[in-house]
Amino acid sequence: MKKSRTIKNFIGILVICVILFIFAVVKFPLPASDNDYVGFLRAIPLGIEYKGGTTYNYDVLCNTTENSNSAEGIEAHALRIENLLQSSNFDAKVYSSANTIRVDIFDEYDAGDIAYLLNTDYSLSFKTEESLTAETKMSGTDIKNATGTSNNGTYGVYLEFTATGRTLFKELTSSVISASSSGGNVYIYIGESLFTPITVKEAIDQEGVFISGSMTNLKTAELYAAKINASRFDYEFSLNAKQVISQNQALVNLISSGILIITILILGFAWLIIKYKKLGLYISLGVLVTLLSQIILLQAVPVVLLTAPALIGSLLTFVFGILGTTFMLNKMNSEYNLGKKLFASVKFGYKKSFATMLDVFLVLLLASVVFYIFASTMARYFLISFIIGLVCYGLDVVVINLWFSKWYLNINSSKAELCGFKREESVNELA
Amino acid sequence: MNSRKFDFFGNMKYFSIASLVIMLAGLVIGLIFGFANSSSINGQAYLYSILAIIISILVLLIYCAIRHGFYSAFAFLLSSFHNVALLISLVVLFRIPVESGLLMALCLTIALTAVFEFITLSKLTPEMKITESRKTTTNDLVVKSLKQLIIIGLSIVVVLVLGLLIGGVSILNFVRPALLGTIISLYCAIFITTEYWGLYVKEKRKKKIEKDETVFIEKESENGKEISTPENAKQDI
């Protein structure tokens, strides 16, 4: 009874795996909708090496001695540039490092020199008239910091002034009040576009002000904050290197990586099945479930981008999973070799290897999480894939393997040779 | 594997000297020429990398201490500093560009240091608890854990090499330091920390024997017999 139910369970899991796999790879138009269904595997965002496009590396040149070497400024510029490119209909990602900015434009093989876009006027100016030619009363250098935030449910930017900025803003608002006792407006321009007018009813002498306007969510507010922060740093971008990854080259990269993945997966599964025979086969089903969960998570977690290092990171976790499983099965084999019965061997083998496997996956996870906090964007793509894989295969090794091994014992609880377990002839089975 | 062919226990000093020479060479070259392509890394990136290394080592150190005690934490501290220093020295010597790939490799190296330690401990701990196994030498015990370490290390190396063969130039800056990091971690686990573990096993066994002796003496006294110490207890350490 137990045996047939277990076999049914395994068949059920296998069918679910097959269905999940089909849904992972297929793409079809959704009925009564203009959208397509895109499988999990296809939906994982790919890096430029697999998608094709143009990579630009820009040197960041500083025009002033103030704020000359600030990662904060470069990060703010990266966000500003990414938004600028996206609003110009480019599918782009921008990464910042020390004194360089890398721009990846996907599916675009001759975007030309985009420096003109990057160097578009981004200066911040406070004016008392709604005119570009009006005198600038305050600029980006008078701002200490800008933060996208919300105040009583309203999204906006909190501007923190420098000491000079505070005095200038007080003078500015005082002049507006003195011109008209009922108040007036201060106009803030970013580059050539009006960011927002501020209604002033009294002279403001504060460390900072909260400005709300057309910002409908926190992301928009943070973007405006980044634009304002960028204006604090007078940078220029000069093209250092440009690399075009053609569609063919991207396809070759994708196919060769696919071959690598399939080779390692086959080697892993074959190892388990050859060494541990039927038990290995059933445990492989557990690994397959984990692999599918890993794919689902990779497409579901928003910060994932499958670059070449990220792919290697995911593969490494698969290898850790296989090695962990092997370690556990070896322990079970050792217990069997001591004379224990098959059920007891599985139970005690698991018990003895559990702590070590938990240690191994936890230390890998802890180190990755700590590094993720401090890493640059490119390193984070590797680390997030690595973390996802470690969580999946860690659970597989310390939890799922036991379930599958115990289930398998419902089918076969006496024939150790079907599990690939060996015992020396001199060892007698314990009663 | 025949443990008699190579005595891991007792050769740590030669390997430590070799590591030290490489580290010194790395330091000298680093001071003269700096890192290769270091212009792409600024002060803040260096600071964050150092913070990541220190905090991750501290976190794992606490974990080791809680899980396996002082000896394990101390071994991890020594070997992780050795591995990080050696990796950075080799990166300087081979003029490998310092990019985000190095940070990923450092993460892998520190984590692998702890992984190799736990694997070694998982093999040694049960042996230390069994009094009968006093007949096996510490070298034999250490050798017992090597197979597992080599399999793990080589599997990672194979994945990285395959990745390098297929991924080509785009992945070079990550795979090169990651390969070095894996090999260094494996080298340290096999050739350097083995003597430390040998001493650890010796110490633990000594304590075990002393405990056994005390229990033996107490039992004999309780039975009103003449007290005798088992002479053979210390012979096989």
XYZ file of C-alpha atoms in Angstrom:
668
model
C 0.000 0.000 0.000
C 2.766 2.373 1.099
C 4.868 1.322 -1.880
C 2.199 2.041 -4.473
C 1.379 5.390 -2.847
C 5.066 6.348 -2.903
C 5.391 5.374 -6.548
C 2.319 7.502 -7.293
C 3.924 10.405 -5.390
C 7.114 10.135 -7.418
C 5.171 9.946 -10.683
C 3.147 12.972 -9.569
C 6.312 14.962 -8.856
C 7.806 13.919 -12.182
C 4.674 15.041 -14.035
C 4.735 18.388 -12.198
C 8.422 18.756 -13.128
C 7.672 18.057 -16.800
C 4.776 20.567 -16.794
C 6.942 23.172 -15.042
C 9.752 22.548 -17.512
C 7.369 23.025 -20.451
C 6.073 26.232 -18.906
C 9.660 27.302 -18.323
C 10.658 27.145 -21.981
C 7.553 27.856 -24.055
C 6.333 31.166 -25.391
C 2.845 31.593 -26.807
C 0.321 34.367 -27.354
C -2.207 34.672 -24.549
C -5.804 34.376 -25.730
C -7.898 37.556 -25.570
C -4.789 39.604 -24.929
C -2.070 41.363 -26.894
C 0.588 39.942 -24.592
C 2.604 36.740 -24.896
C 3.162 34.162 -22.199
C 6.928 33.942 -21.714
C 8.334 30.888 -19.889
C 10.342 31.295 -16.671
C 13.581 30.340 -18.332
C 13.066 32.783 -21.185
C 11.999 35.517 -18.780
C 15.307 35.594 -16.880
C 16.889 38.928 -17.810
C 20.100 38.342 -19.754
C 23.329 40.296 -19.639
C 24.627 42.063 -22.721
C 26.933 39.143 -23.584
C 23.847 36.984 -24.188
C 21.473 39.610 -25.521
C 23.758 41.578 -27.795
C 24.146 45.308 -28.036
C 26.732 47.981 -27.482
C 28.819 48.617 -24.402
C 30.307 52.047 -23.851
C 32.920 52.853 -21.266
C 33.174 56.510 -20.370
C 35.861 58.204 -18.350
C 34.374 60.651 -15.905
C 36.187 63.949 -16.081
C 35.728 66.452 -13.334
C 35.576 70.137 -14.337
C 36.077 71.542 -10.870
C 38.186 70.685 -7.876
C 35.084 70.544 -5.656
C 33.585 67.070 -5.202
C 36.168 65.785 -7.662
C 36.295 62.146 -6.650
C 32.985 61.135 -5.295
C 31.349 57.750 -5.861
C 28.097 59.377 -4.782
C 28.290 61.841 -7.666
C 29.058 59.128 -10.208
C 26.211 56.964 -8.916
C 23.809 59.895 -9.166
C 24.992 60.529 -12.718
C 24.586 56.840 -13.601
C 20.943 56.968 -12.523
C 20.394 60.236 -14.366
C 21.977 58.857 -17.542
C 19.994 55.594 -17.385
C 16.767 57.565 -17.139
C 17.882 59.867 -19.939
C 18.621 56.917 -22.234
C 15.400 55.129 -21.367
C 13.378 58.245 -22.069
C 15.172 58.380 -25.443
C 13.770 54.868 -26.108
C 17.029 52.986 -25.490
C 16.891 49.684 -23.595
C 19.835 50.630 -21.406
C 21.565 49.832 -18.156
C 24.242 52.052 -16.617
C 26.850 50.849 -14.126
C 29.135 53.129 -12.184
C 32.582 52.372 -10.880
C 35.417 54.550 -9.589
C 36.109 57.018 -12.391
C 34.213 55.338 -15.160
C 30.659 54.757 -16.224
C 29.638 51.752 -18.282
C 26.575 52.027 -20.470
C 25.016 48.862 -21.922
C 22.522 49.454 -24.686
C 20.734 46.214 -25.510
C 19.689 45.101 -29.003
C 21.310 48.176 -30.477
C 24.353 47.555 -32.598
C 25.115 51.031 -33.816
C 23.796 53.545 -31.359
C 26.577 55.907 -32.373
C 28.265 58.180 -29.912
C 25.824 58.899 -27.122
C 28.102 61.314 -25.283
C 25.917 64.210 -26.431
C 23.085 62.641 -24.429
C 25.263 62.059 -21.386
C 26.606 65.594 -21.461
C 23.153 67.156 -21.855
C 22.811 70.167 -19.607
C 21.922 68.884 -16.162
C 22.629 71.992 -14.115
C 20.251 72.959 -11.349
C 19.067 76.531 -11.155
C 16.705 78.394 -8.860
C 15.039 81.364 -10.511
C 12.455 83.905 -9.498
C 10.942 84.047 -12.999
C 9.654 81.274 -15.199
C 12.217 81.834 -17.899
C 15.360 79.998 -18.875
C 17.180 83.243 -19.434
C 16.293 84.611 -15.995
C 19.096 85.088 -13.510
C 20.144 81.980 -11.544
C 19.921 82.697 -7.841
C 21.084 79.319 -6.580
C 22.711 76.294 -8.201
C 23.535 72.632 -7.557
C 26.649 73.482 -5.545
C 24.408 75.105 -2.909
C 22.704 71.793 -2.266
C 24.257 69.458 0.302
C 22.091 66.471 -0.530
C 18.794 65.546 -2.166
C 16.712 62.560 -1.062
C 13.640 61.070 -2.669
C 11.134 60.485 0.129
C 7.488 60.749 1.148
C 5.904 63.155 3.610
C 2.376 62.368 4.864
C 1.738 60.211 1.827
C 3.037 62.794 -0.648
C 6.107 61.851 -2.653
C 8.779 64.443 -3.137
C 12.407 65.454 -2.762
C 13.959 66.721 0.440
C 16.630 69.288 -0.389
C 19.294 69.826 2.222
C 21.195 73.085 1.791
C 24.810 73.893 2.394
C 25.473 76.810 4.778
C 25.750 79.169 1.778
C 22.720 77.508 0.212
C 20.636 78.136 3.322
C 21.521 81.849 3.297
C 20.875 82.112 -0.434
C 17.502 80.359 -0.146
C 16.518 82.670 2.715
C 17.452 85.699 0.597
C 15.641 84.218 -2.399
C 12.392 83.606 -0.536
C 12.668 86.998 1.200
C 13.027 88.726 -2.167
C 9.942 86.888 -3.459
C 7.951 87.998 -0.411
C 9.196 91.592 -0.647
C 8.125 91.704 -4.331
C 4.606 90.590 -3.472
C 3.290 90.413 0.061
C 0.828 87.644 -0.886
C 3.753 85.454 -1.922
C 5.128 84.178 -5.212
C 6.957 81.358 -6.891
C 10.523 80.093 -7.024
C 11.207 78.150 -10.211
C 13.600 75.219 -10.153
C 15.100 74.150 -13.466
C 17.071 70.974 -14.169
C 18.933 71.644 -17.370
C 16.437 73.279 -19.696
C 13.305 71.774 -18.236
C 11.282 73.122 -15.364
C 11.431 70.716 -12.435
C 8.812 72.420 -10.315
C 7.659 75.830 -9.137
C 7.647 76.321 -5.367
C 4.986 78.510 -3.867
C 6.551 80.789 -1.265
C 4.378 82.518 1.348
C 7.070 83.484 3.832
C 10.843 83.740 4.013
C 12.313 80.293 4.659
C 15.346 79.892 6.867
C 15.734 76.158 7.310
C 18.380 73.482 6.798
C 16.280 72.004 4.029
C 12.930 71.994 2.260
C 10.581 69.272 1.069
C 9.476 69.759 -2.507
C 6.550 67.846 -3.917
C 5.023 68.127 -7.341
C 4.484 65.747 -10.189
C 6.119 62.811 -8.355
C 3.598 59.986 -8.213
C 5.748 57.358 -6.559
C 8.980 56.931 -4.632
C 10.895 55.841 -7.738
C 10.117 59.120 -9.528
C 11.054 61.047 -6.398
C 14.379 59.190 -6.153
C 15.057 59.847 -9.813
C 14.566 63.589 -9.358
C 16.776 63.423 -6.263
C 19.465 61.705 -8.366
C 19.187 64.410 -11.023
C 19.583 67.124 -8.384
C 22.478 65.265 -6.766
C 24.123 64.895 -10.182
C 23.950 68.672 -10.604
C 26.142 69.036 -7.509
C 29.015 67.467 -9.413
C 30.326 69.123 -12.544
C 31.317 66.097 -14.614
C 31.976 65.471 -18.266
C 31.973 62.076 -19.963
C 34.566 61.082 -22.500
C 34.320 57.838 -24.478
C 37.136 55.459 -23.548
C 36.087 52.210 -25.234
C 33.166 50.894 -27.207
C 32.399 47.236 -27.790
C 29.691 45.914 -30.040
C 28.378 42.431 -29.304
C 26.600 41.410 -32.470
C 23.438 39.357 -32.494
C 25.404 36.384 -33.874
C 28.078 36.671 -31.221
C 25.418 36.888 -28.509
C 23.748 33.801 -29.948
C 27.083 31.937 -29.961
C 27.632 32.973 -26.311
C 24.134 31.812 -25.437
C 24.525 28.449 -27.207
C 27.979 27.768 -25.745
C 26.719 28.633 -22.258
C 23.726 26.378 -22.876
C 26.120 23.553 -23.786
C 28.089 24.237 -20.596
C 24.927 24.151 -18.473
C 23.639 20.952 -20.093
C 27.069 19.252 -19.791
C 27.329 20.037 -16.081
C 23.709 19.071 -15.425
C 24.133 15.751 -17.251
C 27.416 15.055 -15.438
C 25.784 15.825 -12.085
C 22.704 13.685 -12.633
C 24.727 10.862 -14.248
C 27.094 10.830 -11.251
C 24.219 10.423 -8.808
C 22.470 7.760 -10.879
C 25.609 5.727 -11.688
C 26.998 5.829 -8.152
C 23.784 5.426 -6.179
C 21.666 3.632 -8.758
C 17.915 3.751 -7.988
C 18.307 5.841 -4.854
C 20.398 8.248 -6.935
C 17.648 8.339 -9.550
C 14.989 9.291 -7.027
C 17.274 11.836 -5.368
C 17.951 13.303 -8.822
C 14.241 14.013 -9.000
C 14.662 16.143 -5.874
C 17.583 17.947 -7.501
C 15.418 18.509 -10.593
C 12.682 20.070 -8.446
C 15.340 22.330 -6.915
C 16.710 23.257 -10.337
C 13.231 24.312 -11.468
C 12.744 26.323 -8.266
C 16.084 28.009 -8.934
C 14.939 28.975 -12.454
C 11.629 30.323 -11.125
C 13.418 32.376 -8.476
C 15.966 33.705 -10.975
C 13.185 35.173 -13.096
C 11.119 36.301 -10.105
C 13.778 38.211 -8.144
C 13.911 41.697 -9.698
C 17.636 42.382 -9.204
C 18.792 39.319 -11.159
C 20.661 39.809 -14.428
C 22.163 36.682 -15.926
C 25.655 37.783 -16.886
C 28.431 35.254 -17.552
C 29.744 35.359 -13.934
C 26.147 35.062 -12.643
C 25.682 31.963 -14.780
C 28.888 30.439 -13.418
C 27.681 31.317 -9.899
C 24.423 29.440 -10.496
C 26.305 26.456 -11.898
C 28.649 26.423 -8.901
C 25.666 26.163 -6.570
C 24.394 23.195 -8.590
C 27.812 21.572 -8.130
C 27.652 22.319 -4.383
C 24.222 20.702 -4.355
C 25.505 17.546 -6.056
C 28.585 17.411 -3.801
C 26.440 17.905 -0.698
C 24.107 15.134 -1.794
C 27.092 12.866 -2.485
C 28.533 13.662 0.947
C 25.238 12.699 2.559
C 24.866 9.497 0.548
C 28.483 8.559 1.342
C 27.716 8.919 5.046
C 24.703 6.641 4.600
C 26.957 4.153 2.814
C 29.480 4.342 5.689
C 26.707 3.591 8.162
C 25.609 0.640 6.049
C 29.216 -0.553 6.014
C 29.173 -0.584 9.818
C 26.503 -3.282 9.655
C 23.364 -1.209 10.010
C 20.187 -2.013 8.119
C 19.282 0.125 5.119
C 16.646 2.200 6.941
C 18.970 2.818 9.895
C 21.851 3.652 7.515
C 19.760 6.346 5.810
C 18.552 7.708 9.143
C 21.944 7.842 10.849
C 23.868 8.812 7.711
C 21.567 11.801 7.280
C 21.822 12.667 10.964
C 25.628 12.587 10.919
C 26.014 14.652 7.766
C 23.205 17.141 8.451
C 25.266 19.475 10.657
C 28.224 19.575 8.243
C 25.986 20.317 5.264
C 24.134 23.010 7.185
C 27.508 24.534 8.102
C 28.722 24.444 4.511
C 25.661 26.099 2.986
C 25.299 28.606 5.819
C 28.897 29.836 5.608
C 28.641 30.169 1.829
C 25.397 32.084 2.262
C 26.704 34.331 5.045
C 29.835 35.281 3.097
C 27.784 35.990 -0.040
C 25.274 38.168 1.807
C 28.024 40.222 3.470
C 29.790 40.716 0.137
C 26.480 41.576 -1.553
C 26.029 44.510 0.810
C 29.365 46.041 -0.186
C 29.679 44.893 -3.792
C 29.422 46.917 -6.978
C 26.480 46.354 -9.327
C 28.354 43.912 -11.589
C 29.529 41.795 -8.630
C 26.000 41.861 -7.224
C 24.660 40.076 -10.303
C 27.013 37.180 -9.545
C 26.266 37.244 -5.823
C 22.482 37.330 -6.119
C 22.489 34.309 -8.472
C 24.870 32.585 -6.074
C 22.637 33.367 -3.072
C 19.498 32.121 -4.850
C 21.278 28.895 -5.843
C 22.643 28.377 -2.315
C 19.195 28.787 -0.766
C 17.681 26.321 -3.271
C 20.388 23.641 -3.104
C 20.913 24.131 0.640
C 17.254 23.260 1.163
C 17.613 20.388 -1.272
C 20.572 18.886 0.564
C 19.380 19.357 4.139
C 15.630 18.806 3.682
C 14.459 17.448 0.326
C 17.108 14.706 0.140
C 15.837 13.168 3.378
C 12.228 13.179 2.167
C 13.147 11.537 -1.096
C 15.465 8.983 0.582
C 12.770 8.046 3.096
C 10.145 7.822 0.376
C 12.450 5.608 -1.600
C 12.747 3.273 1.408
C 8.999 2.692 1.120
C 9.729 1.177 -2.278
C 12.920 -0.629 -1.366
C 13.910 -1.080 2.258
C 16.140 -4.123 1.988
C 18.136 -4.252 -1.245
C 21.148 -2.080 -0.538
C 22.715 -2.908 -3.904
C 19.890 -0.900 -5.548
C 21.123 2.103 -3.592
C 24.729 1.540 -4.635
C 25.660 0.865 -0.990
C 28.420 -1.651 -0.361
C 29.477 -3.508 2.756
C 32.644 -5.478 3.355
C 32.048 -9.199 3.472
C 33.529 -9.457 6.947
C 30.893 -7.075 8.358
C 27.780 -8.738 9.711
C 24.438 -7.012 9.725
C 23.455 -5.741 13.180
C 20.269 -7.195 14.584
C 45.799 7.044 -0.869
C 48.868 5.852 0.977
C 49.448 8.270 3.803
C 52.986 7.003 4.358
C 54.193 8.342 1.025
C 53.873 11.940 2.108
C 53.859 13.165 5.644
C 51.447 16.078 5.631
C 51.862 16.394 9.341
C 55.188 18.064 9.900
C 55.626 19.832 6.556
C 53.584 22.912 7.267
C 56.641 25.070 7.811
C 57.935 24.568 4.263
C 54.587 25.456 2.721
C 54.165 28.392 5.086
C 57.573 29.703 4.037
C 56.586 29.303 0.366
C 53.365 31.256 1.004
C 55.279 33.929 2.872
C 57.754 34.332 0.008
C 54.894 34.786 -2.482
C 53.189 37.291 -0.177
C 56.402 39.276 0.219
C 57.005 39.254 -3.535
C 53.415 40.429 -4.028
C 53.888 43.178 -1.475
C 57.129 44.405 -3.098
C 55.687 44.356 -6.626
C 52.483 45.941 -5.331
C 54.387 48.750 -3.653
C 56.476 49.419 -6.756
C 53.906 48.977 -9.538
C 50.564 49.007 -7.713
C 47.589 46.977 -8.855
C 47.111 46.350 -12.552
C 44.387 48.607 -13.989
C 43.844 50.108 -10.568
C 42.585 53.393 -12.070
C 39.098 51.879 -12.320
C 38.946 51.380 -8.568
C 38.709 54.382 -6.289
C 39.234 54.834 -2.576
C 35.644 54.081 -1.689
C 35.659 50.822 -3.675
C 38.856 49.755 -1.869
C 37.295 50.680 1.461
C 34.128 48.716 0.704
C 36.159 45.692 -0.413
C 38.239 45.750 2.764
C 35.075 46.144 4.843
C 33.444 43.226 3.014
C 36.492 41.027 3.671
C 36.787 41.966 7.344
C 33.074 41.715 8.131
C 32.636 38.402 6.309
C 35.670 36.942 8.115
C 34.284 38.201 11.435
C 30.822 36.782 10.780
C 32.243 33.386 9.794
C 34.666 33.516 12.724
C 31.776 33.954 15.156
C 29.906 31.170 13.388
C 32.932 28.839 13.645
C 33.425 29.693 17.316
C 29.784 29.044 18.170
C 29.553 25.829 16.186
C 32.965 24.250 16.720
C 34.762 26.170 19.437
C 37.927 28.197 19.788
C 40.306 25.907 17.838
C 38.095 25.962 14.780
C 37.636 29.743 14.904
C 41.374 30.269 15.275
C 42.125 27.928 12.371
C 39.593 29.759 10.206
C 41.039 33.151 11.123
C 44.584 32.095 10.237
C 43.703 30.303 7.043
C 41.352 33.004 5.762
C 43.969 35.719 6.278
C 46.531 33.475 4.585
C 44.230 32.814 1.648
C 43.150 36.417 1.160
C 46.744 37.689 1.396
C 48.025 35.019 -0.982
C 45.241 35.658 -3.504
C 45.895 39.402 -3.521
C 49.647 38.750 -3.847
C 49.103 36.459 -6.834
C 46.716 38.970 -8.418
C 49.474 41.578 -8.112
C 52.197 39.221 -9.378
C 50.210 37.983 -12.392
C 49.036 41.539 -13.111
C 45.387 40.501 -13.075
C 43.183 43.600 -13.442
C 41.514 44.628 -10.207
C 37.829 44.698 -11.072
C 34.552 43.483 -9.627
C 35.666 39.914 -10.480
C 38.272 40.052 -7.723
C 35.630 40.845 -5.101
C 33.551 37.855 -6.240
C 36.676 35.673 -6.069
C 37.496 36.928 -2.567
C 33.983 36.049 -1.435
C 34.365 32.561 -2.905
C 37.811 32.142 -1.308
C 36.697 33.121 2.203
C 33.606 30.929 2.002
C 35.615 27.981 0.650
C 38.139 28.356 3.483
C 35.311 27.791 5.959
C 33.781 25.003 3.837
C 37.067 23.079 3.680
C 37.491 23.495 7.413
C 34.050 22.086 8.148
C 34.626 19.151 5.802
C 37.957 18.383 7.539
C 36.306 18.695 10.950
C 33.449 16.405 9.933
C 36.038 13.704 9.224
C 38.209 14.317 12.259
C 35.595 14.808 14.982
C 34.166 11.263 15.028
C 37.699 9.816 14.995
C 38.714 11.850 18.010
C 35.763 10.573 19.987
C 36.680 6.925 19.453
C 39.404 5.832 21.866
C 40.243 2.750 19.791
C 41.356 4.871 16.885
C 44.410 5.974 18.868
C 46.253 3.429 16.806
C 45.879 5.576 13.695
C 48.352 8.416 13.448
C 47.272 12.031 13.178
C 48.654 12.038 9.655
C 46.310 9.167 8.734
C 43.385 11.067 10.145
C 44.210 14.191 8.214
C 44.685 12.198 5.016
C 41.210 10.736 5.521
C 39.654 14.152 4.972
C 41.766 14.972 1.923
C 39.774 12.942 -0.591
C 36.632 14.940 0.109
C 38.508 18.247 -0.075
C 40.162 17.346 -3.360
C 36.832 16.285 -4.905
C 35.154 19.560 -3.886
C 38.113 21.696 -4.968
C 38.511 19.936 -8.297
C 34.777 20.102 -9.064
C 34.846 23.879 -8.620
C 38.014 24.141 -10.697
C 36.406 22.070 -13.491
C 33.303 24.323 -13.573
C 35.470 27.444 -13.654
C 37.761 26.077 -16.373
C 34.773 24.995 -18.481
C 33.305 28.453 -17.922
C 36.575 29.994 -19.047
C 36.717 27.807 -22.165
C 33.171 28.648 -23.162
C 32.697 32.125 -21.712
C 35.906 33.454 -23.235
C 37.222 36.948 -22.641
C 33.993 38.286 -21.131
C 34.399 36.061 -18.102
C 38.194 36.098 -17.832
C 38.343 38.802 -15.177
C 36.096 36.805 -12.882
C 37.324 33.269 -13.574
C 41.068 33.943 -13.215
C 40.943 35.223 -9.624
C 38.186 32.723 -8.745
C 40.379 29.865 -9.986
C 43.333 31.204 -8.029
C 41.142 31.586 -4.933
C 39.850 28.022 -5.151
C 43.319 26.569 -5.672
C 44.727 28.653 -2.794
C 41.919 27.533 -0.453
C 42.541 23.922 -1.398
C 46.315 24.322 -1.034
C 45.901 25.870 2.405
C 43.445 23.199 3.538
C 45.726 20.372 2.403
C 49.245 21.582 3.040
C 49.057 24.215 5.723
C 46.156 23.690 8.099
C 46.774 19.941 8.217
C 49.547 20.316 10.790
C 47.304 22.556 12.815
C 44.603 19.883 12.729
C 47.229 17.322 13.616
C 48.050 19.287 16.752
C 44.352 19.709 17.430
C 43.769 15.955 17.184
C 46.772 15.294 19.435
C 45.522 17.732 22.037
C 41.991 16.332 21.973
C 43.250 12.767 22.251
C 45.534 13.675 25.102
C 42.583 15.155 26.961
C 40.489 12.104 26.127
C 43.181 9.759 27.438
C 43.640 11.816 30.614
C 39.884 11.725 31.130
C 39.816 7.967 30.525
C 42.692 7.515 32.976
C 40.908 9.544 35.668
C 37.726 7.527 35.181
C 39.768 4.299 35.276
C 41.568 5.298 38.472
C 38.337 6.416 40.132
C 36.617 3.161 39.235
C 39.515 1.055 40.524
C 39.594 3.063 43.774
C 35.871 2.594 44.228
C 36.329 -1.169 43.816
C 39.063 -1.131 46.466
C 41.688 -2.401 44.059
C 45.256 -1.249 43.667
C 45.494 1.819 41.454
C 47.251 1.206 38.160
C 47.594 3.507 35.175
C 47.142 2.012 31.706
C 50.666 2.471 30.323
C 49.740 1.935 26.732
C 47.293 4.829 26.727
C 49.856 7.468 25.742
C 51.867 5.344 23.345
C 49.891 5.846 20.175
C 49.377 9.560 20.225
